[in-house]
Coordinates of C-alpha atoms and ligand atoms in Angstrom, one line a residue:
Chain M
M27 CA 0.0 0.0 0.0
F28 CA 1.2 3.5 -0.7
A29 CA -0.2 6.7 0.7
F30 CA 1.2 10.2 0.7
T31 CA 1.9 11.5 4.2
E32 CA 0.1 14.6 5.5
A33 CA 3.2 16.7 4.9
S34 CA 3.4 15.4 1.4
E35 CA -0.3 16.3 0.8
T36 CA 0.4 19.9 1.8
R37 CA 3.2 20.0 -0.7
I38 CA 1.1 18.4 -3.4
E39 CA -1.5 21.2 -3.0
K40 CA 1.3 23.8 -3.6
I41 CA 2.7 21.8 -6.5
L42 CA -0.6 21.5 -8.3
A43 CA -1.2 25.2 -7.9
K44 CA 1.8 25.9 -10.2
Y45 CA 0.2 24.5 -13.3
P46 CA -2.9 25.3 -15.3
E47 CA -5.9 23.1 -14.1
S48 CA -6.1 21.3 -17.4
R49 CA -2.3 20.6 -17.4
K50 CA -1.9 19.0 -14.0
V51 CA 0.2 16.1 -15.5
S52 CA 3.0 18.8 -15.4
A53 CA 3.1 17.8 -11.7
L54 CA 4.3 14.3 -12.6
L55 CA 8.0 14.7 -11.9
P56 CA 7.5 16.7 -8.7
L57 CA 5.0 14.0 -7.4
L58 CA 7.4 11.2 -8.3
T59 CA 10.1 13.0 -6.4
L60 CA 7.9 13.3 -3.4
A61 CA 7.0 9.6 -3.5
Q62 CA 10.7 8.7 -3.7
D63 CA 11.6 11.1 -0.8
Q64 CA 9.0 9.3 1.2
E65 CA 9.7 5.7 0.4
G66 CA 13.3 5.7 -0.8
Y67 CA 12.3 4.5 -4.2
I68 CA 9.3 4.5 -6.5
T69 CA 7.1 1.6 -5.8
P70 CA 4.5 0.3 -8.3
E71 CA 1.8 1.3 -5.8
A72 CA 3.2 4.8 -5.8
M73 CA 2.9 4.9 -9.6
I74 CA -0.7 3.8 -9.4
E75 CA -1.5 6.5 -6.8
I76 CA 0.2 9.2 -8.8
G77 CA -1.6 8.1 -11.9
K78 CA -4.9 8.5 -10.1
R79 CA -4.1 11.9 -8.9
L80 CA -3.1 13.2 -12.3
D81 CA -5.7 11.2 -14.4
V82 CA -3.1 9.2 -16.3
S83 CA -2.5 5.4 -16.4
P84 CA 0.1 3.7 -14.2
A85 CA 1.9 2.6 -17.4
Y86 CA 2.2 6.2 -18.5
V87 CA 3.7 7.1 -15.1
E88 CA 6.1 4.3 -15.4
S89 CA 7.2 5.3 -18.9
V90 CA 8.0 8.8 -17.7
C91 CA 9.6 7.6 -14.5
T92 CA 12.1 5.3 -16.2
F93 CA 13.3 8.1 -18.6
Y94 CA 14.8 10.1 -15.7
T95 CA 17.9 8.8 -14.0
M96 CA 17.2 10.2 -10.5
Y97 CA 14.3 7.8 -9.9
Y98 CA 15.0 4.4 -8.5
T99 CA 12.6 1.7 -9.2
K100 CA 14.3 -0.7 -6.9
P101 CA 15.2 -0.3 -3.2
V102 CA 18.5 1.5 -2.6
G103 CA 20.6 2.0 0.6
K104 CA 19.9 4.6 3.2
Y105 CA 22.7 6.7 1.8
V106 CA 23.2 6.9 -2.0
V107 CA 26.7 7.9 -2.7
K108 CA 27.3 9.2 -6.3
F109 CA 30.5 10.2 -7.9
C110 CA 30.6 12.4 -11.0
I111 CA 32.7 10.6 -13.6
N112 CA 32.6 13.3 -16.3
I113 CA 35.5 15.1 -17.8
S114 CA 36.5 17.8 -15.2
C115 CA 36.2 15.3 -12.4
H116 CA 38.0 12.7 -14.6
L117 CA 40.9 15.1 -15.1
N118 CA 41.0 15.4 -11.3
G119 CA 41.2 11.8 -10.4
C120 CA 37.6 10.7 -9.7
D121 CA 38.5 7.2 -10.9
N122 CA 40.8 6.6 -8.0
L123 CA 38.4 8.2 -5.5
M124 CA 35.5 6.0 -6.7
E125 CA 37.8 2.9 -6.4
Y126 CA 38.9 4.0 -3.0
T127 CA 35.2 4.3 -1.9
A128 CA 34.2 1.0 -3.4
R129 CA 37.0 -0.7 -1.6
K130 CA 36.1 1.0 1.7
L131 CA 32.5 0.0 1.4
G132 CA 33.3 -3.4 0.0
I133 CA 31.0 -3.1 -2.9
K134 CA 31.2 -2.4 -6.6
E135 CA 29.6 0.5 -8.5
G136 CA 25.9 0.0 -8.7
E137 CA 25.7 -2.2 -5.6
T138 CA 24.3 -1.8 -2.1
T139 CA 26.1 -2.8 1.1
P140 CA 24.5 -5.9 2.8
D141 CA 23.3 -3.8 5.7
K142 CA 21.4 -1.6 3.2
K143 CA 23.3 1.4 4.4
F144 CA 25.2 2.5 1.3
T145 CA 24.6 2.4 -2.5
L146 CA 27.4 3.5 -4.7
L147 CA 26.6 5.0 -8.1
K148 CA 28.4 6.8 -11.0
E149 CA 26.9 10.0 -12.1
E150 CA 27.4 12.3 -15.1
C151 CA 28.4 16.0 -14.7
L152 CA 26.8 17.5 -11.6
A153 CA 27.5 21.1 -12.6
A154 CA 30.2 21.7 -10.0
C155 CA 33.1 21.1 -12.3
C156 CA 35.3 23.9 -10.9
E157 CA 35.2 22.1 -7.6
A158 CA 36.1 18.7 -8.9
P159 CA 36.1 15.9 -7.9
V160 CA 32.5 16.0 -6.9
M161 CA 30.4 13.6 -4.9
Q162 CA 26.8 13.7 -3.7
V163 CA 25.3 11.8 -0.8
N164 CA 21.5 11.7 -1.0
N165 CA 21.8 14.5 -3.5
K166 CA 23.8 16.8 -1.2
Y167 CA 26.9 18.2 -2.7
H168 CA 30.4 17.4 -1.4
V169 CA 33.2 19.1 -3.5
N170 CA 37.0 19.1 -3.8
M171 CA 36.9 15.5 -2.6
T172 CA 39.9 13.6 -1.3
P173 CA 40.1 10.2 0.3
E174 CA 40.2 11.8 3.7
K175 CA 37.1 13.8 3.0
V176 CA 35.4 10.7 1.7
D177 CA 36.2 9.1 5.1
Q178 CA 34.7 12.0 6.9
V179 CA 31.6 12.2 4.9
L180 CA 30.9 8.4 5.2
E181 CA 31.7 8.6 8.9
S182 CA 29.0 11.2 9.3
C183 CA 26.4 8.9 7.7
K184 CA 24.8 7.3 10.7
Chain E
M281 CA 37.5 44.2 -14.0
T282 CA 34.1 44.5 -15.4
E283 CA 31.6 42.8 -13.2
I284 CA 27.9 42.7 -14.1
L285 CA 26.8 39.2 -13.2
F286 CA 29.3 38.5 -10.4
K287 CA 29.3 42.0 -8.8
A288 CA 29.4 41.6 -5.0
I289 CA 28.5 37.9 -5.6
D290 CA 30.2 36.8 -2.4
T291 CA 28.5 39.3 -0.1
P292 CA 27.2 37.4 2.9
N293 CA 23.4 36.8 2.8
L294 CA 23.1 38.2 -0.7
T295 CA 20.3 35.7 -1.2
S296 CA 18.0 37.8 1.1
L297 CA 16.1 40.5 -0.6
D298 CA 17.1 43.1 1.9
V299 CA 20.8 42.6 1.4
Y300 CA 20.3 42.3 -2.4
E301 CA 18.6 45.7 -2.5
K302 CA 21.2 47.4 -0.3
T303 CA 24.2 45.9 -2.0
L304 CA 23.3 45.9 -5.7
D305 CA 20.7 48.5 -6.7
G306 CA 18.4 45.4 -6.4
Y307 CA 15.1 45.7 -8.2
Q308 CA 15.9 49.3 -9.2
S309 CA 15.6 48.4 -12.8
L310 CA 11.8 47.7 -12.5
K311 CA 10.9 51.3 -12.2
K312 CA 12.9 52.2 -15.2
A313 CA 11.4 49.4 -17.2
F314 CA 7.8 50.3 -16.3
E315 CA 8.4 53.8 -17.7
K316 CA 8.9 52.2 -21.1
T317 CA 6.5 50.2 -23.3
P318 CA 7.2 46.5 -23.6
D319 CA 8.3 47.0 -27.2
E320 CA 10.8 49.6 -26.2
L321 CA 12.3 47.2 -23.8
V322 CA 12.6 44.5 -26.5
E323 CA 14.4 47.1 -28.7
M324 CA 16.7 48.0 -25.8
V325 CA 17.8 44.4 -25.3
K326 CA 18.3 44.1 -29.1
A327 CA 20.5 47.2 -29.1
S328 CA 22.6 45.8 -26.2
G329 CA 23.8 43.0 -28.4
L330 CA 23.1 40.4 -25.6
R331 CA 23.2 36.9 -26.9
G332 CA 21.9 33.7 -25.3
R333 CA 24.4 32.2 -22.8
G334 CA 22.9 28.7 -22.8
G335 CA 24.9 27.4 -25.7
A336 CA 23.5 28.6 -29.0
G337 CA 24.3 32.3 -28.7
F338 CA 21.1 33.5 -30.3
P339 CA 20.5 37.3 -30.0
T340 CA 18.1 37.6 -27.0
G341 CA 16.1 40.7 -28.1
L342 CA 15.5 39.1 -31.5
K343 CA 14.3 35.9 -29.9
W344 CA 11.8 38.0 -27.8
S345 CA 10.6 39.8 -30.9
F346 CA 9.7 36.5 -32.6
L347 CA 6.9 35.7 -30.2
A348 CA 3.7 35.0 -32.1
K349 CA 1.7 38.2 -32.2
D350 CA -1.4 38.6 -30.1
V351 CA -1.4 35.1 -28.8
F352 CA -1.9 34.7 -25.1
P353 CA -1.1 33.4 -22.5
R354 CA 2.6 33.4 -23.1
Y355 CA 5.2 31.7 -21.0
L356 CA 8.7 32.2 -19.8
A357 CA 10.8 29.1 -19.1
C358 CA 14.2 29.9 -17.5
N359 CA 16.6 27.2 -18.4
A360 CA 18.4 26.2 -15.2
D361 CA 19.1 22.6 -16.3
E362 CA 22.8 23.2 -16.5
S363 CA 24.1 19.8 -17.5
E364 CA 26.7 20.5 -20.2
P365 CA 29.9 18.9 -18.8
G366 CA 32.4 21.5 -17.6
T367 CA 29.7 24.1 -17.0
C368 CA 28.9 25.3 -13.5
K369 CA 28.2 29.0 -13.8
D370 CA 24.4 29.0 -13.5
R371 CA 24.7 27.0 -10.3
E372 CA 26.8 29.7 -8.7
L373 CA 24.3 32.4 -9.8
L374 CA 21.4 30.4 -8.5
M375 CA 23.0 29.6 -5.1
K376 CA 24.5 33.0 -4.5
N377 CA 22.2 35.6 -6.2
P378 CA 18.7 34.2 -6.8
H379 CA 17.1 37.7 -6.8
L380 CA 19.2 38.8 -9.8
L381 CA 17.5 36.0 -11.7
I382 CA 14.0 36.9 -10.5
E383 CA 14.6 40.5 -11.4
G384 CA 15.8 39.5 -14.9
M385 CA 12.7 37.3 -15.3
I386 CA 10.4 40.1 -14.3
L387 CA 12.0 42.4 -16.9
C388 CA 11.8 39.7 -19.6
S389 CA 8.2 38.9 -18.7
Y390 CA 7.2 42.6 -18.9
A391 CA 8.9 43.1 -22.2
C392 CA 7.2 40.0 -23.6
Q393 CA 3.8 40.4 -21.9
I394 CA 4.2 37.1 -20.1
E395 CA 2.2 36.4 -16.9
T396 CA 3.7 33.0 -15.9
G397 CA 7.3 32.0 -15.6
Y398 CA 8.9 28.7 -14.7
I399 CA 12.5 28.0 -13.6
Y400 CA 13.3 24.6 -14.8
M401 CA 16.2 23.4 -12.6
R402 CA 18.0 20.1 -12.9
G403 CA 16.9 17.7 -10.2
E404 CA 20.4 17.6 -8.6
F405 CA 19.9 21.3 -7.7
W406 CA 17.4 20.3 -5.1
E407 CA 19.4 22.2 -2.4
Y408 CA 18.7 25.4 -4.3
E409 CA 15.0 24.9 -4.9
E410 CA 14.2 25.9 -1.4
L411 CA 16.6 28.9 -1.6
M412 CA 14.9 30.0 -4.8
D413 CA 11.4 29.4 -3.4
T414 CA 12.3 31.6 -0.4
A415 CA 13.6 34.4 -2.7
I416 CA 10.4 34.2 -4.8
E417 CA 8.3 34.4 -1.6
E418 CA 10.2 37.5 -0.6
A419 CA 9.6 39.1 -4.0
Y420 CA 5.9 38.5 -3.7
A421 CA 5.8 40.0 -0.2
K422 CA 7.5 43.1 -1.6
G423 CA 5.1 43.4 -4.4
Y424 CA 7.6 42.6 -7.2
L425 CA 5.7 39.5 -8.1
G426 CA 1.9 38.8 -8.1
K427 CA -1.0 41.0 -9.2
N428 CA -0.7 44.6 -10.3
I429 CA 3.1 44.9 -9.8
M430 CA 4.1 48.3 -8.5
G431 CA 0.7 49.7 -9.6
T432 CA 1.3 49.0 -13.3
G433 CA -1.5 46.5 -13.8
F434 CA 1.2 44.0 -14.9
N435 CA 0.8 40.5 -13.2
L436 CA 3.4 37.8 -12.9
D437 CA 3.8 34.5 -11.2
I438 CA 7.1 32.6 -11.0
Y439 CA 7.4 29.0 -10.0
T440 CA 10.3 26.6 -9.6
H441 CA 10.1 23.2 -11.4
M442 CA 12.6 20.5 -10.8
G443 CA 13.8 18.0 -13.4
A444 CA 15.0 14.5 -12.4
G445 CA 18.2 13.7 -14.2
A446 CA 18.4 13.9 -18.0
Y447 CA 20.9 16.1 -20.0
I448 CA 18.6 16.3 -23.0
C449 CA 16.1 18.3 -20.9
G450 CA 18.5 21.2 -21.3
E451 CA 17.6 21.3 -25.0
E452 CA 14.8 23.9 -25.1
S453 CA 12.1 21.7 -26.8
A454 CA 12.9 18.8 -24.6
L455 CA 12.8 21.1 -21.6
L456 CA 9.2 22.1 -22.4
T457 CA 8.2 18.5 -23.1
S458 CA 9.5 17.6 -19.7
L459 CA 7.8 20.5 -18.0
E460 CA 4.5 19.2 -19.5
G461 CA 5.0 15.9 -17.8
Y462 CA 6.2 13.8 -20.6
R463 CA 9.5 11.9 -21.2
G464 CA 12.0 14.6 -22.0
E465 CA 12.4 14.0 -25.8
P466 CA 13.0 16.9 -28.2
R467 CA 10.3 18.1 -30.5
L468 CA 10.6 18.9 -34.2
K469 CA 11.4 22.5 -34.9
P470 CA 9.8 24.6 -36.4
P471 CA 7.5 25.5 -34.8
F472 CA 10.0 27.2 -32.5
P473 CA 9.0 27.8 -28.8
A474 CA 8.4 31.4 -29.6
V475 CA 5.4 30.3 -31.7
E476 CA 4.3 27.0 -30.1
G477 CA 6.1 26.4 -26.8
L478 CA 4.8 25.4 -23.4
Y479 CA 1.2 24.0 -23.6
G480 CA 1.3 25.0 -27.3
K481 CA 1.6 28.7 -26.4
P482 CA 4.3 31.3 -27.4
T483 CA 7.2 30.7 -25.0
V484 CA 10.5 32.4 -24.3
V485 CA 13.3 30.0 -23.2
N486 CA 16.3 31.7 -21.8
N487 CA 19.3 30.6 -19.9
V488 CA 19.9 31.7 -16.3
E489 CA 23.0 33.8 -17.2
T490 CA 21.2 35.5 -20.1
L491 CA 18.3 36.6 -17.9
C492 CA 20.7 37.8 -15.2
A493 CA 22.3 40.3 -17.6
I494 CA 19.0 42.1 -18.3
P495 CA 18.8 44.2 -15.1
F496 CA 22.2 45.8 -15.9
I497 CA 21.0 46.6 -19.4
V498 CA 17.8 48.2 -18.3
L499 CA 19.4 50.1 -15.5
N500 CA 22.5 51.4 -17.3
G501 CA 21.3 51.4 -20.9
A502 CA 22.0 49.3 -23.9
E503 CA 25.0 51.4 -24.8
A504 CA 26.7 50.7 -21.5
Y505 CA 26.4 47.0 -22.1
A506 CA 27.4 47.2 -25.8
A507 CA 30.5 49.2 -24.9
I508 CA 31.9 46.0 -23.3
G509 CA 33.3 43.2 -25.4
T510 CA 34.1 43.1 -29.1
E511 CA 32.3 44.4 -32.2
K512 CA 30.0 41.5 -32.5
S513 CA 30.3 39.7 -29.1
K514 CA 28.9 42.2 -26.6
G515 CA 29.1 42.2 -22.8
T516 CA 30.6 40.0 -20.3
K517 CA 30.5 36.2 -20.1
L518 CA 30.9 33.8 -17.2
V519 CA 33.5 31.2 -18.0
S520 CA 33.8 28.0 -15.9
V521 CA 37.5 27.1 -16.0
S522 CA 38.1 23.5 -14.9
G523 CA 40.6 20.7 -15.3
H524 CA 44.3 21.0 -14.9
V525 CA 44.6 24.6 -13.6
N526 CA 45.7 25.9 -10.3
K527 CA 42.6 28.0 -9.5
P528 CA 39.6 26.4 -11.2
G529 CA 36.5 28.6 -10.9
N530 CA 33.9 30.7 -12.6
Y531 CA 35.3 34.0 -14.0
E532 CA 33.5 36.9 -15.5
I533 CA 35.4 38.3 -18.5
P534 CA 34.7 40.9 -21.1
L535 CA 34.1 38.9 -24.3
G536 CA 37.2 39.0 -26.5
T537 CA 39.7 38.3 -23.6
P538 CA 42.4 36.0 -24.9
T539 CA 41.8 32.4 -23.9
I540 CA 45.3 32.1 -22.6
D541 CA 44.7 34.9 -20.1
L542 CA 41.7 32.9 -18.7
I543 CA 44.1 30.0 -18.2
E544 CA 47.2 31.9 -17.0
K545 CA 45.9 35.0 -15.3
Y546 CA 42.4 34.1 -14.1
A547 CA 42.9 30.4 -13.3
G548 CA 46.5 30.7 -12.1
G549 CA 48.1 28.6 -14.9
I550 CA 48.6 24.9 -15.4
R551 CA 49.1 23.0 -12.2
N552 CA 52.2 21.1 -11.1
G553 CA 54.3 23.1 -13.5
N554 CA 53.1 21.1 -16.4
K555 CA 52.4 22.5 -19.9
L556 CA 49.1 23.1 -21.6
K557 CA 48.3 20.4 -24.1
A558 CA 44.7 21.0 -25.2
F559 CA 41.5 22.8 -24.2
I560 CA 37.8 22.6 -24.9
P561 CA 36.6 26.2 -24.9
G562 CA 32.8 25.8 -24.7
G563 CA 31.7 22.7 -22.9
S564 CA 31.8 19.1 -23.9
S565 CA 29.7 19.7 -27.1
V566 CA 32.4 21.7 -29.0
P567 CA 35.7 20.7 -30.6
M568 CA 38.8 20.7 -28.6
L569 CA 41.8 22.8 -29.7
P570 CA 45.6 22.3 -29.2
A571 CA 47.8 24.6 -27.0
S572 CA 49.1 26.3 -30.1
K573 CA 45.7 28.0 -30.5
A574 CA 45.4 29.2 -26.9
D575 CA 45.8 32.9 -27.8
V576 CA 42.4 32.8 -29.6
P577 CA 40.2 35.7 -28.2
Y578 CA 37.3 34.2 -26.1
D579 CA 34.3 35.5 -28.1
Y580 CA 31.7 33.9 -30.5
E581 CA 33.3 34.9 -33.8
S582 CA 37.0 34.2 -33.0
L583 CA 36.3 30.8 -31.5
M584 CA 34.2 29.9 -34.6
E585 CA 37.0 31.0 -36.8
A586 CA 39.4 28.8 -34.9
G587 CA 37.1 25.8 -35.7
T588 CA 35.3 25.5 -32.4
M589 CA 32.5 27.3 -30.5
L590 CA 31.9 29.4 -27.4
G591 CA 29.0 27.1 -26.4
S592 CA 28.1 27.3 -22.8
G593 CA 31.3 29.0 -21.7
A594 CA 33.1 26.1 -20.1
L595 CA 36.8 26.0 -20.6
I596 CA 38.2 22.6 -19.9
V597 CA 41.9 22.6 -19.6
M598 CA 44.2 19.5 -20.2
D599 CA 47.9 19.4 -19.5
D600 CA 50.6 17.5 -21.2
T601 CA 50.2 14.4 -19.0
T602 CA 46.8 13.8 -20.6
N603 CA 46.0 11.3 -23.3
V604 CA 43.1 12.9 -25.1
V605 CA 41.7 9.5 -26.1
S606 CA 40.9 8.8 -22.4
E607 CA 38.9 12.1 -22.2
A608 CA 37.2 11.4 -25.5
L609 CA 36.1 8.1 -24.0
C610 CA 34.8 9.8 -21.0
L611 CA 32.6 12.1 -23.1
A612 CA 31.5 9.3 -25.4
H613 CA 30.2 7.5 -22.3
F614 CA 28.3 10.6 -21.4
Y615 CA 26.6 11.0 -24.8
M616 CA 25.8 7.3 -24.9
H617 CA 24.2 7.6 -21.5
E618 CA 22.3 10.8 -22.3
S619 CA 21.1 9.9 -25.8
C620 CA 17.3 10.0 -25.5
G621 CA 17.0 7.1 -28.0
K622 CA 14.5 8.9 -30.2
C623 CA 16.6 8.8 -33.4
T624 CA 18.8 6.0 -34.8
P625 CA 22.1 7.8 -35.7
C626 CA 22.5 9.1 -32.2
R627 CA 21.2 6.1 -30.3
E628 CA 23.3 3.6 -32.2
G629 CA 26.2 5.9 -33.1
T630 CA 27.0 7.0 -29.6
R631 CA 27.1 3.3 -28.5
W632 CA 29.5 2.5 -31.4
M633 CA 31.8 5.4 -30.6
Y634 CA 31.9 4.3 -26.9
Q635 CA 32.6 0.7 -27.8
I636 CA 35.5 1.6 -30.2
L637 CA 37.1 4.0 -27.9
S638 CA 36.8 1.5 -25.1
D639 CA 38.6 -1.0 -27.3
I640 CA 41.4 1.4 -28.0
I641 CA 41.9 2.2 -24.4
G642 CA 41.4 -1.4 -23.4
R643 CA 44.2 -3.2 -25.3
K644 CA 42.1 -4.2 -28.3
G645 CA 42.7 -1.3 -30.6
K646 CA 43.4 -1.7 -34.3
P647 CA 44.7 1.1 -36.5
E648 CA 41.7 0.9 -38.9
Q649 CA 39.4 1.6 -36.0
V650 CA 40.4 5.3 -36.0
E651 CA 39.1 5.5 -39.5
L652 CA 36.0 3.7 -38.5
L653 CA 35.4 6.2 -35.7
N654 CA 35.7 9.1 -38.2
D655 CA 33.2 7.3 -40.4
I656 CA 30.7 6.9 -37.7
C657 CA 31.0 10.5 -36.7
D658 CA 30.5 11.4 -40.4
N659 CA 27.3 9.4 -40.4
M660 CA 26.0 11.2 -37.3
A661 CA 27.0 14.8 -37.9
F662 CA 23.9 16.8 -39.0
K663 CA 21.9 13.7 -39.5
C664 CA 20.5 13.5 -36.0
F665 CA 17.1 14.7 -34.9
C666 CA 18.5 17.2 -32.4
P667 CA 21.9 18.9 -31.7
L668 CA 22.9 16.3 -29.1
G669 CA 24.0 13.9 -31.8
D670 CA 26.2 16.6 -33.5
A671 CA 27.6 17.5 -30.1
A672 CA 28.6 13.9 -29.4
V673 CA 31.0 13.8 -32.4
A674 CA 32.7 17.1 -31.7
P675 CA 35.2 15.9 -29.0
V676 CA 35.9 12.7 -30.8
V677 CA 36.6 14.1 -34.3
S678 CA 38.7 17.0 -32.9
S679 CA 40.8 14.6 -30.8
I680 CA 41.6 12.6 -33.8
Q681 CA 42.3 15.7 -35.9
Y682 CA 44.7 17.3 -33.5
F683 CA 46.2 14.4 -31.6
P684 CA 46.4 11.4 -33.9
E685 CA 49.6 10.4 -32.1
D686 CA 47.6 9.8 -28.9
Y687 CA 45.6 7.2 -30.8
E688 CA 48.7 5.7 -32.5
E689 CA 50.6 5.5 -29.3
L690 CA 47.8 3.6 -27.5
I691 CA 47.2 1.3 -30.4
A692 CA 50.9 0.6 -31.0
S693 CA 52.1 0.3 -27.3
L694 CA 49.1 -1.7 -26.2
K695 CA 49.6 -4.2 -29.0
S696 CA 53.2 -4.7 -28.2
E697 CA 52.2 -5.2 -24.6
Q698 CA 49.9 -8.1 -25.4
P699 CA 51.3 -11.5 -24.6
V700 CA 52.7 -13.4 -27.5
G701 CA 50.1 -15.7 -29.0
A702 CA 47.2 -13.3 -28.3
H703 CA 45.2 -12.7 -31.4
Ligands
LIG851 C1 21.6 18.7 -25.8 C2 21.5 20.1 -25.4 C3 21.6 20.5 -24.1 C4 21.4 21.8 -23.7 N1 21.5 22.1 -22.4 C5 21.3 23.4 -21.9 C6 21.4 23.7 -20.6 O1 21.7 22.9 -19.7 N2 21.2 25.0 -20.2 C7 20.8 26.0 -21.1 O2 20.6 27.1 -20.8 N3 20.8 25.7 -22.4 C8 21.0 24.4 -22.9 N4 20.9 24.1 -24.2 C9 20.5 25.2 -25.2 C10 19.0 25.4 -25.2 O3 18.4 24.5 -26.2 C11 18.6 26.8 -25.6 O4 19.3 27.2 -26.7 C12 18.9 27.9 -24.5 O5 18.3 27.5 -23.3 C13 18.3 29.2 -24.9 O6 18.5 30.2 -24.0 P1 19.5 31.4 -24.3 O7 19.1 31.9 -25.7 O8 19.4 32.3 -23.2 O9 20.9 30.8 -24.4 C14 21.1 22.8 -24.6 C15 21.0 22.4 -26.0 C16 21.2 21.1 -26.4 C17 21.0 20.8 -27.8
LIG852 S1 20.0 13.2 -31.5 FE1 20.1 11.9 -29.7 S2 19.2 13.1 -28.0 FE2 18.6 14.1 -30.0 S3 16.6 13.2 -30.5 FE3 18.2 11.9 -31.5 S4 18.5 10.2 -30.0 FE4 17.5 11.9 -28.9
LIG853 S1 32.5 17.1 -14.6 FE1 32.2 16.5 -12.6 S2 30.8 18.0 -11.9 FE2 31.0 18.6 -14.0

C-alpha cells in the first residue's frame, strides 16, 4: 500500500497550484520526487496512486519515471553515494576516488552494502566542475573531494 | 575588472532580498522598465547585443521579438538545467544571487507580456530549490511579483520546477516537453517555442545567465552593455575554467579576452608546473583545440573562426600528461548515456563510438578503428534529430584531428604489450 503523508499532501497542493488546471500532469515529476523522498524508491503502488491523482495510467507514469535517472525503481541504501565521472572530475582523479570508496564499502559500483546502508553510483556531470572531484550523498553536494574527505563524509552517515 | 553578473556575488546573505537591495541596486531596474513600453524594452535588449548564454548564442532581443503576435497566454521558461559537462556558472548564480534571476525574469516577462514563468532546474539542484522558493516568496511580499506589480497593472507569477536527471532536458524543446510531464524528448522545430512552446503557447526559453544580464542593461542602458566586449560579441561572459589549472573557478570576463589569459591570469596557470596540451573552450559539445591556438580571443566569432565554439562557456583545460583518447572516451560515455533514444544515428552511433574508444583504451585497438570512428562521426553529424547527436561527435573528431599520435601511441604500445600468441 502506498499513501502520501500529511506533509506530502500539503506539498502536493502547492505543487498542483503551479500549473494550469487542465495541465496537471506537469506535476508528474514533482510527485514522483515526493514519493521517492517518502519511500526511498518509486514503488508500483506509488505509480498507481500518482496516476490516479493526475488522471493518467500507471503505465504512463512508469514510462516517464524510467526516462529520468534520478528515480530508483528498486530499493537503494539509506545513503546513496554518487561520484561524478565526467571530464572535469575525470581530469581530477575521480576514478581513484571511486575505487577507494568502493574498496572501503566493500561493494562495486551499482551495488548496495548488505546492511542496506550505502549504495554506490556513477553520475554524469553535476555542474560543480570547478570544484572537482564532486560527490553527492543523498543529493547533497560534497566538493573538492579527497580520500580523507570521503572518510569524513561516510563517517557522518549514521 | 568589469563585473555585471558577479558584482558583489560573495556578499554574505546576498540571497536575502534586503541585502540584495542594499548591495546591488536590487530591483531598481523595474521602475525604469515600467516607464517604457514592452516593445521599447525589447528594442533595448536588441540594441545591447546580448546573446543567449545557454549554448547557441542566439540574440536575445531578437528571440523575444519572434513571439507569435497577439497570442496569449505566453510563458517564460528559464533554463536552469545546467548539464553541459564543464559548465557550473548557473549553479553559482542560483545559489548566491537568486534575486538577480528573479529581477531578470520580471523584466523579460514585462517586455514579452508574459504572466507566468517557470524556472526549470536540474533535479540535482534540489538544495537550491528551497533557496529560490524563499527568494520568490520575498519578492511576492515586496510586491515585485503577483498581481498589479508596483501599480502598473502587470501581473506575474514565477514557479520553480525540478527536473529529475536527463541532460537532454536542457535542450529547449525537450525542456518544455519535460515540463509538460512527458518523457523529455526533443520536438521537431519549427515550430519554435516562440510560436508554439509550453502548452502550445508562445514561450521564451532563456538561460539563467542571459536573464541575469537584463537588469544591468535596463538600469544602465543598452550602450553601457554594448560598450563591453568586441564588435559582435557584446558584454561579459561567465566562463567555468576547470581541469588541470591551479585555480579552477567561474570567472567573468569581457568577451574577447584571450583564452590564454583565462588559463594563465584568471585560473592561475597549469598546475604542477606542467604544460598546456589541449583545451575545450565551450563545454563538452564543442571541438577541442591544441595549445598552439590558446591565444584565440574568447568570443563567439573568434572561436568559430578557430574551428570551435563558445558554447556554454566552459573552458576545460588539459595538461601534457593527458592522453586525449581517455577524455574522448569519458565524453563518449556521457553522450551514450544521455542519448534519449528517439533517433537512430544518435542512439546507435554514440554506442559504437563508446565501444570503439573502449577497445582502443582497453588493449584491443586496431589502426583501422580510428578510420571507423571518423566514419561513424560522419554518419552522425547533422543527421540526427536534435543537436545532441552533433555534439557527441565534436570531441571525438577533434581529438583525432589534432592528436592522432595519442591514438597511435595507444594502439601501438598496447599491441606490443599483449602477450605473444594473443590474437
Ligand atoms: C543537448 C542540449 C543540451 C542543452 N543544455 C542546456 C542547458 O543545460 N542550459 C541551457 O541554458 N541551455 C541548454 N541548451 C540550449 C537550449 O536549447 C537553448 O538554446 C537555450 O536554453 C536558450 O537560452 P539562451 O538563448 O538564453 O541561451 C542545450 C541544448 C542542447 C542541444
Ligand atoms: S539526437 Fe540523440 S538526443 Fe537528440 S533526438 Fe536523437 S537520440 Fe534523442
Ligand atoms: S564534470 Fe564533474 S561536476 Fe562537472
